[in-house]
């Protein structure tokens, strides 16, 4: 019985002039890697975009990360017993569960599923005073995004979930240099004899081919969600990771693109981030950066498999340029094949 199963996602994606993830000064985030400056998009930014993609899918059960957790419980109490003082009962239910709050909400953001809010509401309506029941209700039945991204509860660490997924900071495969767009805005109602602009400003941006990586610990996920939902969740994670994008300055740059190439593996040893393919920055060429980045990724993966890491149990690719790693498929076909592969692997591991 295999105790380990990981799904690794490797994506190369070219982004035109953009500022999709900014630092505290408004500049595009960067990182030094391999001795040169790279474009960077934080893992938090892409995970937020993925959670937004989950929320748009009506078939997925997603949680809410909020300081207004009492409002979620209150709504469930009103649905069960509208004649009761839902506001008071909701706050008391959270207190019984070990979550501190005041009139402004909880002291920290709390990640909660609809099922957990409903379970707390049911206990409150029943008049239960058993604090263990409330804590158990807040621990059971996590939503799929809670199981994927984890939960940290400072008030009670026993309510924490370890994240089944890890998302790396995306970095450009090559060196970048930030540029500035000088812009003006015209006052439509200014006097005819005033030729000046109503506003002057600059926006910093860059363009890049990004290497994006994420991994899902399938066995950890199955422990939270069960085998059937795990296979569906891995597919939903893959779809969101492929097609989502952080929304910073998107109205200014219209930078929404799709991946150039995707490489997905099922591994039975450990996750393997292939960012080492780009430790030596891809040099500027007449073919741009996407094509040589694909070649570097394929070469580095094969090098790893012949030295330090075992070859994946299964591999899938989407797009051209990575066919030497696995036959190319459409994104839809790959996601379907991935879901089936995870389902079959969990069945072989006798995970219920």
Short mmCIF file of C-alpha atoms in Angstrom, two decimals:
data_model
loop_
_atom_site.label_atom_id
_atom_site.label_comp_id
_atom_site.label_asym_id
_atom_site.label_seq_id
_atom_site.Cartn_x
_atom_site.Cartn_y
_atom_site.Cartn_z
CA UNK A 1 0.00 0.00 0.00
CA UNK A 2 1.56 3.27 -1.14
CA UNK A 3 1.46 5.98 1.53
CA UNK A 4 2.58 8.81 -0.76
CA UNK A 5 0.95 10.36 -3.78
CA UNK A 6 1.59 13.86 -5.07
CA UNK A 7 0.34 15.74 -8.12
CA UNK A 8 2.84 18.33 -9.40
CA UNK A 9 1.77 21.11 -11.77
CA UNK A 10 4.42 22.88 -13.88
CA UNK A 11 3.23 25.77 -16.07
CA UNK A 12 5.03 28.10 -18.44
CA UNK A 13 3.01 31.22 -19.17
CA UNK A 14 3.92 34.38 -21.05
CA UNK A 15 2.46 37.61 -19.70
CA UNK A 16 2.62 40.87 -21.73
CA UNK A 17 3.30 44.29 -20.16
CA UNK A 18 1.48 44.09 -16.83
CA UNK A 19 1.56 44.67 -13.08
CA UNK A 20 -0.51 41.76 -11.83
CA UNK A 21 1.05 41.64 -8.34
CA UNK A 22 2.36 44.80 -6.66
CA UNK A 23 4.50 45.47 -3.62
CA UNK A 24 3.86 48.17 -1.01
CA UNK A 25 5.22 50.87 -3.35
CA UNK A 26 3.04 49.85 -6.30
CA UNK A 27 5.92 48.26 -8.22
CA UNK A 28 5.64 44.77 -9.75
CA UNK A 29 7.05 42.21 -7.34
CA UNK A 30 10.49 40.85 -8.21
CA UNK A 31 13.07 38.41 -6.87
CA UNK A 32 16.76 37.78 -7.46
CA UNK A 33 17.34 34.20 -8.62
CA UNK A 34 20.44 32.85 -10.29
CA UNK A 35 22.06 36.22 -9.71
CA UNK A 36 19.63 38.20 -11.88
CA UNK A 37 16.39 40.09 -11.30
CA UNK A 38 13.23 38.13 -12.11
CA UNK A 39 9.57 39.04 -12.32
CA UNK A 40 7.65 37.46 -9.44
CA UNK A 41 4.01 36.78 -8.60
CA UNK A 42 3.44 35.75 -5.00
CA UNK A 43 1.80 32.46 -4.12
CA UNK A 44 -0.79 34.36 -2.06
CA UNK A 45 -1.87 36.35 -5.10
CA UNK A 46 -2.36 33.26 -7.24
CA UNK A 47 -4.11 31.33 -4.45
CA UNK A 48 -6.55 34.20 -4.04
CA UNK A 49 -7.25 34.10 -7.78
CA UNK A 50 -7.78 30.35 -7.53
CA UNK A 51 -10.22 30.70 -4.65
CA UNK A 52 -12.14 33.27 -6.70
CA UNK A 53 -12.27 30.73 -9.54
CA UNK A 54 -13.55 28.08 -7.12
CA UNK A 55 -16.30 30.45 -5.94
CA UNK A 56 -17.48 31.00 -9.53
CA UNK A 57 -18.06 27.25 -9.93
CA UNK A 58 -21.51 26.54 -8.52
CA UNK A 59 -20.69 22.84 -8.23
CA UNK A 60 -17.88 23.42 -5.72
CA UNK A 61 -18.36 23.78 -1.96
CA UNK A 62 -16.09 26.62 -0.87
CA UNK A 63 -15.55 28.25 2.49
CA UNK A 64 -15.41 31.86 3.61
CA UNK A 65 -12.36 33.51 5.18
CA UNK A 66 -13.76 36.36 7.26
CA UNK A 67 -13.83 38.21 10.56
CA UNK A 68 -17.64 38.15 10.31
CA UNK A 69 -17.97 34.44 11.08
CA UNK A 70 -20.86 35.20 13.44
CA UNK A 71 -22.84 36.48 10.46
CA UNK A 72 -22.40 33.12 8.70
CA UNK A 73 -23.69 31.26 11.77
CA UNK A 74 -26.48 33.81 12.26
CA UNK A 75 -27.77 33.24 8.72
CA UNK A 76 -27.97 29.50 9.40
CA UNK A 77 -29.79 30.08 12.72
CA UNK A 78 -32.35 32.32 11.02
CA UNK A 79 -32.97 29.59 8.45
CA UNK A 80 -33.62 27.06 11.23
CA UNK A 81 -35.44 29.17 13.82
CA UNK A 82 -36.19 32.76 12.75
CA UNK A 83 -38.03 33.48 16.01
CA UNK A 84 -34.83 33.17 18.11
CA UNK A 85 -32.25 35.88 18.86
CA UNK A 86 -29.92 34.74 16.10
CA UNK A 87 -27.31 37.42 16.70
CA UNK A 88 -26.82 36.50 20.36
CA UNK A 89 -26.87 32.76 19.70
CA UNK A 90 -24.33 33.01 16.87
CA UNK A 91 -21.81 34.89 19.01
CA UNK A 92 -22.33 32.42 21.86
CA UNK A 93 -21.84 29.46 19.50
CA UNK A 94 -18.46 30.81 18.39
CA UNK A 95 -17.50 31.49 22.00
CA UNK A 96 -18.38 27.90 22.90
CA UNK A 97 -16.22 26.73 20.00
CA UNK A 98 -13.28 28.69 21.42
CA UNK A 99 -13.35 31.60 18.98
CA UNK A 100 -13.06 35.05 20.56
CA UNK A 101 -15.08 37.87 19.03
CA UNK A 102 -16.59 41.27 19.75
CA UNK A 103 -19.05 43.62 18.03
CA UNK A 104 -16.57 44.10 15.17
CA UNK A 105 -16.15 40.36 14.60
CA UNK A 106 -13.46 37.80 15.35
CA UNK A 107 -10.00 39.08 16.23
CA UNK A 108 -8.48 37.31 13.22
CA UNK A 109 -9.79 35.99 9.93
CA UNK A 110 -11.53 32.64 10.37
CA UNK A 111 -11.86 30.14 7.53
CA UNK A 112 -15.25 28.40 7.83
CA UNK A 113 -17.30 26.10 5.62
CA UNK A 114 -21.05 26.31 5.15
CA UNK A 115 -21.38 22.88 6.77
CA UNK A 116 -19.50 24.09 9.85
CA UNK A 117 -21.66 27.22 10.14
CA UNK A 118 -24.78 25.06 9.87
CA UNK A 119 -23.52 22.58 12.47
CA UNK A 120 -22.82 25.40 14.95
CA UNK A 121 -26.27 26.85 14.26
CA UNK A 122 -27.95 23.51 14.92
CA UNK A 123 -26.19 23.19 18.28
CA UNK A 124 -27.16 26.74 19.21
CA UNK A 125 -30.82 26.17 18.30
CA UNK A 126 -30.85 22.94 20.30
CA UNK A 127 -29.54 24.85 23.30
CA UNK A 128 -26.41 22.72 23.69
CA UNK A 129 -23.87 23.94 26.24
CA UNK A 130 -21.28 21.26 25.47
CA UNK A 131 -18.19 23.17 24.29
CA UNK A 132 -16.61 20.00 22.94
CA UNK A 133 -19.57 19.56 20.58
CA UNK A 134 -19.07 23.08 19.28
CA UNK A 135 -15.32 22.56 18.77
CA UNK A 136 -15.98 19.24 17.02
CA UNK A 137 -18.52 20.97 14.75
CA UNK A 138 -15.96 23.61 13.82
CA UNK A 139 -13.36 20.94 13.09
CA UNK A 140 -15.46 18.55 10.97
CA UNK A 141 -16.61 18.93 7.35
CA UNK A 142 -14.06 21.35 5.87
CA UNK A 143 -14.75 22.75 2.41
CA UNK A 144 -12.45 21.70 -0.42
CA UNK A 145 -10.50 24.98 -0.40
CA UNK A 146 -9.99 24.73 3.36
CA UNK A 147 -8.49 21.26 2.93
CA UNK A 148 -6.32 22.49 0.06
CA UNK A 149 -5.01 25.72 1.59
CA UNK A 150 -5.27 24.94 5.30
CA UNK A 151 -6.59 26.88 8.29
CA UNK A 152 -4.75 28.53 11.18
CA UNK A 153 -6.76 29.41 14.30
CA UNK A 154 -4.65 31.29 16.83
CA UNK A 155 -7.29 30.95 19.56
CA UNK A 156 -7.27 27.13 19.36
CA UNK A 157 -4.56 25.31 17.36
CA UNK A 158 -6.57 22.08 17.56
CA UNK A 159 -8.88 23.63 14.95
CA UNK A 160 -6.00 24.03 12.48
CA UNK A 161 -5.80 22.15 9.16
CA UNK A 162 -2.52 21.40 7.43
CA UNK A 163 -2.66 22.57 3.82
CA UNK A 164 -2.75 19.70 1.33
CA UNK A 165 -1.53 22.01 -1.46
CA UNK A 166 1.57 24.14 -1.84
CA UNK A 167 1.86 26.95 -4.39
CA UNK A 168 5.25 28.43 -5.25
CA UNK A 169 5.96 32.05 -6.04
CA UNK A 170 6.00 32.28 -9.81
CA UNK A 171 9.21 33.68 -11.28
CA UNK A 172 10.27 34.64 -14.77
CA UNK A 173 12.53 32.17 -16.55
CA UNK A 174 14.73 35.10 -17.62
CA UNK A 175 16.01 38.42 -16.37
CA UNK A 176 13.61 41.38 -16.40
CA UNK A 177 13.88 45.12 -16.12
CA UNK A 178 10.89 47.08 -14.83
CA UNK A 179 9.70 49.93 -17.02
CA UNK A 180 7.50 52.99 -16.43
CA UNK A 181 4.41 54.14 -18.27
CA UNK A 182 3.98 57.91 -18.05
CA UNK A 183 0.31 58.81 -18.45
CA UNK A 184 -1.98 61.81 -18.31
CA UNK A 185 -5.70 62.20 -17.67
CA UNK A 186 -7.65 65.03 -19.28
CA UNK A 187 -10.27 67.03 -17.36
CA UNK A 188 -13.31 66.95 -19.66
CA UNK A 189 -14.74 70.11 -18.09
CA UNK A 190 -11.63 72.28 -18.04
CA UNK A 191 -11.61 75.72 -19.69
CA UNK A 192 -10.74 75.86 -23.39
CA UNK A 193 -7.73 78.07 -22.73
CA UNK A 194 -6.22 75.50 -20.32
CA UNK A 195 -4.15 72.97 -22.27
CA UNK A 196 -2.77 71.19 -19.21
CA UNK A 197 -3.68 67.71 -18.04
CA UNK A 198 -5.97 67.13 -15.10
CA UNK A 199 -3.67 64.44 -13.69
CA UNK A 200 -0.17 63.13 -14.30
CA UNK A 201 1.21 59.81 -13.14
CA UNK A 202 3.35 56.75 -13.80
CA UNK A 203 2.65 53.02 -13.65
CA UNK A 204 5.51 50.54 -13.30
CA UNK A 205 5.28 47.28 -15.25
CA UNK A 206 7.21 44.43 -16.82
CA UNK A 207 6.61 41.49 -19.14
CA UNK A 208 7.82 37.93 -18.74
CA UNK A 209 7.53 34.21 -19.34
CA UNK A 210 6.72 32.79 -15.92
CA UNK A 211 7.48 29.37 -14.46
CA UNK A 212 4.59 28.45 -12.16
CA UNK A 213 4.60 25.45 -9.83
CA UNK A 214 2.16 23.89 -7.37
CA UNK A 215 1.79 20.50 -5.74
CA UNK A 216 -1.07 18.63 -4.04
CA UNK A 217 -0.53 15.98 -1.36
CA UNK A 218 -3.28 13.61 -2.47
CA UNK A 219 -3.18 11.37 0.61
CA UNK A 220 -3.44 14.37 2.95
CA UNK A 221 -6.39 15.63 0.93
CA UNK A 222 -8.08 12.23 0.99
CA UNK A 223 -7.78 12.14 4.76
CA UNK A 224 -9.89 15.29 4.93
CA UNK A 225 -12.32 14.82 2.04
CA UNK A 226 -12.47 11.10 1.18
CA UNK A 227 -11.40 9.44 -2.08
CA UNK A 228 -14.32 10.41 -4.34
CA UNK A 229 -14.21 14.11 -3.51
CA UNK A 230 -10.39 14.15 -3.59
CA UNK A 231 -10.22 13.18 -7.26
CA UNK A 232 -12.75 15.90 -8.13
CA UNK A 233 -10.89 18.43 -5.99
CA UNK A 234 -7.53 17.71 -7.64
CA UNK A 235 -9.17 18.32 -11.01
CA UNK A 236 -10.75 21.57 -9.77
CA UNK A 237 -7.39 22.67 -8.35
CA UNK A 238 -5.67 21.93 -11.65
CA UNK A 239 -8.28 23.78 -13.67
CA UNK A 240 -8.12 26.82 -11.40
CA UNK A 241 -4.31 26.84 -11.40
CA UNK A 242 -4.20 26.64 -15.20
CA UNK A 243 -6.79 29.29 -15.99
CA UNK A 244 -6.87 31.78 -13.11
CA UNK A 245 -4.81 34.96 -12.92
CA UNK A 246 -4.38 37.70 -10.29
CA UNK A 247 -6.32 40.82 -11.23
CA UNK A 248 -3.82 43.59 -10.43
CA UNK A 249 -4.03 46.43 -13.00
CA UNK A 250 -5.88 44.15 -15.44
CA UNK A 251 -8.09 47.01 -16.68
CA UNK A 252 -4.96 49.02 -17.47
CA UNK A 253 -3.04 46.25 -19.27
CA UNK A 254 -5.63 43.64 -20.39
CA UNK A 255 -2.93 41.05 -19.66
CA UNK A 256 -5.10 37.91 -19.32
CA UNK A 257 -3.26 35.08 -21.10
CA UNK A 258 -3.33 31.28 -21.17
CA UNK A 259 -0.38 28.97 -20.50
CA UNK A 260 2.18 28.25 -23.20
CA UNK A 261 2.74 24.71 -21.92
CA UNK A 262 1.66 22.54 -18.99
CA UNK A 263 3.40 19.51 -17.47
CA UNK A 264 1.56 17.50 -14.78
CA UNK A 265 2.98 14.50 -12.94
CA UNK A 266 1.81 11.94 -10.41
CA UNK A 267 4.68 11.14 -8.05
CA UNK A 268 4.93 8.42 -5.41
CA UNK A 269 8.09 9.68 -3.68
CA UNK A 270 8.04 13.44 -3.10
CA UNK A 271 7.08 16.70 -4.84
CA UNK A 272 9.76 17.97 -7.24
CA UNK A 273 9.87 21.66 -8.12
CA UNK A 274 11.71 22.04 -11.44
CA UNK A 275 12.64 25.71 -11.01
CA UNK A 276 16.31 24.67 -11.25
CA UNK A 277 15.77 24.57 -15.01
CA UNK A 278 15.89 28.36 -14.89
CA UNK A 279 18.58 28.99 -12.26
CA UNK A 280 20.62 30.03 -15.28
CA UNK A 281 18.40 32.70 -16.80
CA UNK A 282 17.11 31.87 -20.28
CA UNK A 283 19.01 34.20 -22.64
CA UNK A 284 17.29 36.58 -25.02
CA UNK A 285 16.81 35.02 -28.46
CA UNK A 286 15.06 35.48 -31.78
CA UNK A 287 12.59 32.79 -30.63
CA UNK A 288 11.62 34.85 -27.58
CA UNK A 289 11.58 33.22 -24.15
CA UNK A 290 8.73 30.69 -24.26
CA UNK A 291 10.33 28.21 -26.69
CA UNK A 292 13.76 28.03 -25.01
CA UNK A 293 12.01 27.87 -21.61
CA UNK A 294 10.13 24.75 -22.73
CA UNK A 295 13.39 23.17 -23.91
CA UNK A 296 15.12 24.02 -20.63
CA UNK A 297 12.26 22.55 -18.59
CA UNK A 298 12.20 19.29 -20.56
CA UNK A 299 15.99 18.90 -20.39
CA UNK A 300 16.14 19.60 -16.66
CA UNK A 301 13.29 17.20 -15.86
CA UNK A 302 15.01 14.37 -17.74
CA UNK A 303 18.29 15.21 -15.99
CA UNK A 304 16.58 14.96 -12.58
CA UNK A 305 14.96 11.65 -13.48
CA UNK A 306 18.31 10.17 -14.46
CA UNK A 307 20.07 11.25 -11.27
CA UNK A 308 18.25 12.33 -8.12
CA UNK A 309 14.54 11.58 -8.61
CA UNK A 310 12.51 8.68 -9.88
CA UNK A 311 10.50 9.25 -13.04
CA UNK A 312 6.85 10.10 -12.33
CA UNK A 313 4.30 7.29 -12.09
CA UNK A 314 2.26 9.14 -14.74
CA UNK A 315 2.79 12.31 -16.75
CA UNK A 316 0.59 14.59 -18.86
CA UNK A 317 1.35 17.62 -21.02
CA UNK A 318 -0.73 20.30 -22.68
CA UNK A 319 0.54 22.47 -25.53
CA UNK A 320 3.56 21.99 -27.73
CA UNK A 321 7.22 21.69 -26.78
CA UNK A 322 7.10 19.16 -23.95
CA UNK A 323 6.15 16.06 -25.94
CA UNK A 324 9.38 14.29 -24.96
CA UNK A 325 8.04 14.24 -21.38
CA UNK A 326 4.54 12.98 -22.27
CA UNK A 327 2.15 13.05 -25.25
CA UNK A 328 0.31 16.37 -25.57
CA UNK A 329 -3.43 16.56 -24.91
CA UNK A 330 -6.03 19.30 -24.74
CA UNK A 331 -6.45 20.89 -21.33
CA UNK A 332 -9.91 19.35 -20.93
CA UNK A 333 -8.67 15.86 -21.81
CA UNK A 334 -5.68 16.21 -19.49
CA UNK A 335 -7.86 17.25 -16.53
CA UNK A 336 -10.17 14.31 -17.16
CA UNK A 337 -7.26 11.89 -17.37
CA UNK A 338 -5.76 13.38 -14.20
CA UNK A 339 -9.00 12.95 -12.26
CA UNK A 340 -9.24 9.32 -13.37
CA UNK A 341 -5.60 8.65 -12.49
CA UNK A 342 -6.06 10.03 -8.98
CA UNK A 343 -9.28 8.09 -8.50
CA UNK A 344 -7.62 4.86 -9.65
CA UNK A 345 -4.56 5.47 -7.44
CA UNK A 346 -6.71 6.03 -4.36
CA UNK A 347 -8.73 2.91 -5.13
CA UNK A 348 -5.46 0.99 -5.30
CA UNK A 349 -4.53 2.44 -1.90
CA UNK A 350 -7.90 1.37 -0.48
CA UNK A 351 -8.75 4.91 0.58
CA UNK A 352 -12.45 5.27 1.28
#
